Amino acid sequence: MNQKHRDTIDSYCEDIVPKINLNTLWPKLLENKIFNRDDVNVPRWKDSLMDKSTARDIYLTIKTRGPYAFNRFIASLKQSGHESLADVLEGKTFTFVDNELQKNISEGNAINKEPVGERKFRSNTGRVQDNFFYDIQSSNIPLQIQVQKATEFLDGPVYENVERYPMRSKPRGLVLIITNIHYKYCYKEPRSSAAHDEENMKNLFEEMGFRVVSHFDLTKQQFVEKVREFSQHKHLRNVDSCFVIVSSHGNVNSQYEVTEIECVDNNPESVLQNDKTVLCKDILDYFTAEACPHLAGKPKIFIFQLCRGKKIQKSVKEPRHTTDISNFNSTDGMIGPKTNFHETIRNYEDILVTQATLPGHVAFRDTITGSWFIQILCEVFMNYACKSHLQDLLNMVDSRLKIQRTTKEECQTLTVTSIGFNKHCFLNPGLFEET
């Protein structure tokens, strides 16, 4: 490899390595013969393939793999859903510049970084743009996670009508992420850019102080088993919350008219309809107070990035009428006047379900950087979870989704369903009590 390519790899190491998903990239590195299966390093790497240190080691080792390694690495990136990283190495895309930081460095002043979501960035033409996420439609660079940590606990008792969930455990909660990318049947295109969504969510919650369990490309049997195992995880008794995040192809179930998740072994042409799908509502059953007593009384948040049908929501210009749609309200287990609420709890409560789009409609995903909904959610959480509660954060996500996903022809609306989720939930990212 020539020195220019070596220098390029070194100079972008800190920017690119955190964004690499070896789950999708590693097979292409072998296929393109950058590494051989009998390479002395392979056993060590395969034992810790998801560690950031392993990604860094593999990335830097590419410099030693011969004169064609750089071009083969570029090809591997493009074939594994890392097109934006390939563009960076080839000098085709944007590089981040914090103008205030650069000014302070040149003048020798103290450095005060602004929130990541408000960074400016400069293209190769020298053009500076404000607020990266207002240009989400044209950007080729996925979000880089940098969480603003809380400086004080906001979950304490206050004299107001709405109570607050206690959120101080370490870890703060457990997170299950399931990402389906490659499907067994050719009828479903691969969701390569969803790898960025998984990485962003994983980095976001780990930096906030959660413990993350992540799975890729699950069949229906595997999907159900992983959800069941997670709902019975012994550490749930010691944490204050849990999140379940699913990124997959989805549709509307024709029999029950509810949203279904298409697992990787789903065959759309099968005579057995919905044979390899999982209903979103069925996932909730694993986390009721009866099925999952460790989470009784604790916030349980479900985030679904998937289509809920084939309809495309049309945008309209200044309509003169509106339609009110009432929220789903559970009446199961209502407490009567003689019921002691310290001894009786509702089976379905403290549940918040977030869907990327409306029932029956598609959810849009950028083929390079990942879904707009997940990118916006991560950007909002990493900058504002330190001072805002969960419902307000989701309101901010939908507000930004309205600005950035609404075009002359189409739009996307976030759907949030509260099932007995009647307290404010402050995540208090990165803040823990001293033991």
PDB file of C-alpha atoms in Angstrom, residues 267-385:
ATOM      1  CA  ASN A 267     -41.557 -15.768   2.590  1.00  0.00           C
ATOM      2  CA  PRO A 268     -44.102 -13.269   1.182  1.00  0.00           C
ATOM      3  CA  GLU A 269     -45.231 -15.847  -1.381  1.00  0.00           C
ATOM      4  CA  SER A 270     -45.871 -18.589   1.165  1.00  0.00           C
ATOM      5  CA  VAL A 271     -49.396 -20.010   1.267  1.00  0.00           C
ATOM      6  CA  LEU A 272     -49.152 -19.850   5.053  1.00  0.00           C
ATOM      7  CA  GLN A 273     -49.748 -16.156   5.593  1.00  0.00           C
ATOM      8  CA  ASN A 274     -47.942 -14.542   8.507  1.00  0.00           C
ATOM      9  CA  ASP A 275     -46.119 -17.824   9.162  1.00  0.00           C
ATOM     10  CA  LYS A 276     -42.795 -16.129   9.884  1.00  0.00           C
ATOM     11  CA  THR A 277     -43.926 -12.844  11.400  1.00  0.00           C
ATOM     12  CA  VAL A 278     -44.305 -11.580  14.960  1.00  0.00           C
ATOM     13  CA  LEU A 279     -47.080  -9.217  16.039  1.00  0.00           C
ATOM     14  CA  CYS A 280     -45.825  -6.123  17.833  1.00  0.00           C
ATOM     15  CA  LYS A 281     -48.641  -6.402  20.365  1.00  0.00           C
ATOM     16  CA  ASP A 282     -47.556  -9.949  21.250  1.00  0.00           C
ATOM     17  CA  ILE A 283     -44.130  -8.683  22.324  1.00  0.00           C
ATOM     18  CA  LEU A 284     -45.802  -6.623  25.047  1.00  0.00           C
ATOM     19  CA  ASP A 285     -47.254  -9.795  26.570  1.00  0.00           C
ATOM     20  CA  TYR A 286     -43.763 -10.858  27.683  1.00  0.00           C
ATOM     21  CA  PHE A 287     -43.434  -7.705  29.821  1.00  0.00           C
ATOM     22  CA  THR A 288     -46.681  -7.603  31.774  1.00  0.00           C
ATOM     23  CA  ALA A 289     -46.540  -7.508  35.569  1.00  0.00           C
ATOM     24  CA  GLU A 290     -47.530 -11.186  35.613  1.00  0.00           C
ATOM     25  CA  ALA A 291     -45.091 -12.411  32.951  1.00  0.00           C
ATOM     26  CA  CYS A 292     -42.191 -10.170  34.009  1.00  0.00           C
ATOM     27  CA  PRO A 293     -42.518  -9.337  37.717  1.00  0.00           C
ATOM     28  CA  HIS A 294     -38.986  -7.899  37.834  1.00  0.00           C
ATOM     29  CA  LEU A 295     -40.250  -4.919  35.792  1.00  0.00           C
ATOM     30  CA  ALA A 296     -43.563  -4.410  37.582  1.00  0.00           C
ATOM     31  CA  GLY A 297     -44.009  -0.699  38.258  1.00  0.00           C
ATOM     32  CA  LYS A 298     -40.967   0.189  36.130  1.00  0.00           C
ATOM     33  CA  PRO A 299     -41.018   1.995  32.758  1.00  0.00           C
ATOM     34  CA  LYS A 300     -40.927  -0.303  29.718  1.00  0.00           C
ATOM     35  CA  ILE A 301     -40.353   1.429  26.384  1.00  0.00           C
ATOM     36  CA  PHE A 302     -40.770  -0.212  22.973  1.00  0.00           C
ATOM     37  CA  ILE A 303     -39.382   1.406  19.809  1.00  0.00           C
ATOM     38  CA  PHE A 304     -40.316  -0.016  16.401  1.00  0.00           C
ATOM     39  CA  GLN A 305     -38.580   1.136  13.218  1.00  0.00           C
ATOM     40  CA  LEU A 306     -40.545  -0.714  10.545  1.00  0.00           C
ATOM     41  CA  CYS A 307     -43.245  -0.231   7.946  1.00  0.00           C
ATOM     42  CA  ARG A 308     -46.808  -0.799   9.129  1.00  0.00           C
ATOM     43  CA  GLY A 309     -48.295  -1.244   5.661  1.00  0.00           C
ATOM     44  CA  LYS A 310     -47.804   0.072   2.144  1.00  0.00           C
ATOM     45  CA  LYS A 311     -49.642   3.398   2.276  1.00  0.00           C
ATOM     46  CA  ILE A 312     -47.630   6.576   1.750  1.00  0.00           C
ATOM     47  CA  GLN A 313     -48.856   9.456   3.866  1.00  0.00           C
ATOM     48  CA  LYS A 314     -49.559  12.445   1.640  1.00  0.00           C
ATOM     49  CA  SER A 315     -48.690  15.939   2.781  1.00  0.00           C
ATOM     50  CA  VAL A 316     -51.268  18.693   2.419  1.00  0.00           C
ATOM     51  CA  LYS A 317     -51.054  22.462   2.336  1.00  0.00           C
ATOM     52  CA  GLU A 318     -52.619  24.310   5.264  1.00  0.00           C
ATOM     53  CA  PRO A 319     -55.755  22.197   5.783  1.00  0.00           C
ATOM     54  CA  ARG A 320     -58.780  23.997   7.266  1.00  0.00           C
ATOM     55  CA  HIS A 321     -59.979  21.009   9.213  1.00  0.00           C
ATOM     56  CA  THR A 322     -58.394  18.544  11.623  1.00  0.00           C
ATOM     57  CA  THR A 323     -59.236  15.044  12.794  1.00  0.00           C
ATOM     58  CA  ASP A 324     -59.019  14.058  16.439  1.00  0.00           C
ATOM     59  CA  ILE A 325     -57.845  10.511  17.143  1.00  0.00           C
ATOM     60  CA  SER A 326     -58.141   9.381  20.747  1.00  0.00           C
ATOM     61  CA  ASN A 327     -55.264   7.559  22.378  1.00  0.00           C
ATOM     62  CA  PHE A 328     -55.609   3.916  23.384  1.00  0.00           C
ATOM     63  CA  ASN A 329     -56.583   3.750  27.034  1.00  0.00           C
ATOM     64  CA  SER A 330     -56.381   0.464  28.874  1.00  0.00           C
ATOM     65  CA  THR A 331     -59.193  -0.243  31.335  1.00  0.00           C
ATOM     66  CA  ASP A 332     -57.914  -3.649  32.461  1.00  0.00           C
ATOM     67  CA  GLY A 333     -57.576  -4.005  36.200  1.00  0.00           C
ATOM     68  CA  MET A 334     -58.984  -0.602  37.164  1.00  0.00           C
ATOM     69  CA  ILE A 335     -58.770  -0.031  40.889  1.00  0.00           C
ATOM     70  CA  GLY A 336     -62.133   0.250  42.624  1.00  0.00           C
ATOM     71  CA  PRO A 337     -62.797   2.368  45.694  1.00  0.00           C
ATOM     72  CA  LYS A 338     -62.141  -0.525  48.093  1.00  0.00           C
ATOM     73  CA  THR A 339     -58.981  -1.842  46.405  1.00  0.00           C
ATOM     74  CA  ASN A 340     -55.655  -1.451  48.186  1.00  0.00           C
ATOM     75  CA  PHE A 341     -53.367  -0.255  45.364  1.00  0.00           C
ATOM     76  CA  HIS A 342     -50.272  -1.244  47.350  1.00  0.00           C
ATOM     77  CA  GLU A 343     -51.315  -4.900  47.009  1.00  0.00           C
ATOM     78  CA  THR A 344     -52.905  -4.886  43.543  1.00  0.00           C
ATOM     79  CA  ILE A 345     -51.338  -3.663  40.317  1.00  0.00           C
ATOM     80  CA  ARG A 346     -52.548  -3.580  36.748  1.00  0.00           C
ATOM     81  CA  ASN A 347     -51.098  -6.232  34.450  1.00  0.00           C
ATOM     82  CA  TYR A 348     -50.592  -3.830  31.540  1.00  0.00           C
ATOM     83  CA  GLU A 349     -49.127  -0.526  32.681  1.00  0.00           C
ATOM     84  CA  ASP A 350     -45.949   1.584  32.629  1.00  0.00           C
ATOM     85  CA  ILE A 351     -45.633   0.742  28.906  1.00  0.00           C
ATOM     86  CA  LEU A 352     -44.815   3.253  26.173  1.00  0.00           C
ATOM     87  CA  VAL A 353     -44.902   2.083  22.540  1.00  0.00           C
ATOM     88  CA  THR A 354     -43.243   4.210  19.844  1.00  0.00           C
ATOM     89  CA  GLN A 355     -43.833   3.446  16.160  1.00  0.00           C
ATOM     90  CA  ALA A 356     -41.919   5.220  13.391  1.00  0.00           C
ATOM     91  CA  THR A 357     -45.070   5.788  11.347  1.00  0.00           C
ATOM     92  CA  LEU A 358     -48.869   5.607  11.257  1.00  0.00           C
ATOM     93  CA  PRO A 359     -50.805   2.306  11.103  1.00  0.00           C
ATOM     94  CA  GLY A 360     -50.920   1.004   7.544  1.00  0.00           C
ATOM     95  CA  HIS A 361     -48.170   3.327   6.302  1.00  0.00           C
ATOM     96  CA  VAL A 362     -44.530   2.979   5.284  1.00  0.00           C
ATOM     97  CA  ALA A 363     -41.529   4.134   7.347  1.00  0.00           C
ATOM     98  CA  PHE A 364     -38.784   5.784   5.318  1.00  0.00           C
ATOM     99  CA  ARG A 365     -35.136   4.760   5.541  1.00  0.00           C
ATOM    100  CA  ASP A 366     -32.128   6.434   3.931  1.00  0.00           C
ATOM    101  CA  THR A 367     -30.146   3.785   2.022  1.00  0.00           C
ATOM    102  CA  ILE A 368     -26.836   5.329   3.125  1.00  0.00           C
ATOM    103  CA  THR A 369     -27.178   6.753   6.629  1.00  0.00           C
ATOM    104  CA  GLY A 370     -30.082   4.765   8.084  1.00  0.00           C
ATOM    105  CA  SER A 371     -33.652   5.611   9.045  1.00  0.00           C
ATOM    106  CA  TRP A 372     -34.489   9.241   9.639  1.00  0.00           C
ATOM    107  CA  PHE A 373     -36.584   8.363  12.679  1.00  0.00           C
ATOM    108  CA  ILE A 374     -33.733   6.568  14.476  1.00  0.00           C
ATOM    109  CA  GLN A 375     -31.180   9.237  13.536  1.00  0.00           C
ATOM    110  CA  ILE A 376     -33.450  11.998  14.834  1.00  0.00           C
ATOM    111  CA  LEU A 377     -34.303  10.030  17.978  1.00  0.00           C
ATOM    112  CA  CYS A 378     -30.614   9.499  18.759  1.00  0.00           C
ATOM    113  CA  GLU A 379     -29.791  13.162  18.097  1.00  0.00           C
ATOM    114  CA  VAL A 380     -32.576  14.351  20.405  1.00  0.00           C
ATOM    115  CA  PHE A 381     -31.792  11.855  23.183  1.00  0.00           C
ATOM    116  CA  MET A 382     -28.051  12.493  23.194  1.00  0.00           C
ATOM    117  CA  ASN A 383     -28.500  16.274  23.464  1.00  0.00           C
ATOM    118  CA  TYR A 384     -31.645  16.700  25.559  1.00  0.00           C
ATOM    119  CA  ALA A 385     -32.174  13.585  27.720  1.00  0.00           C
TER     120      ALA A 385
END
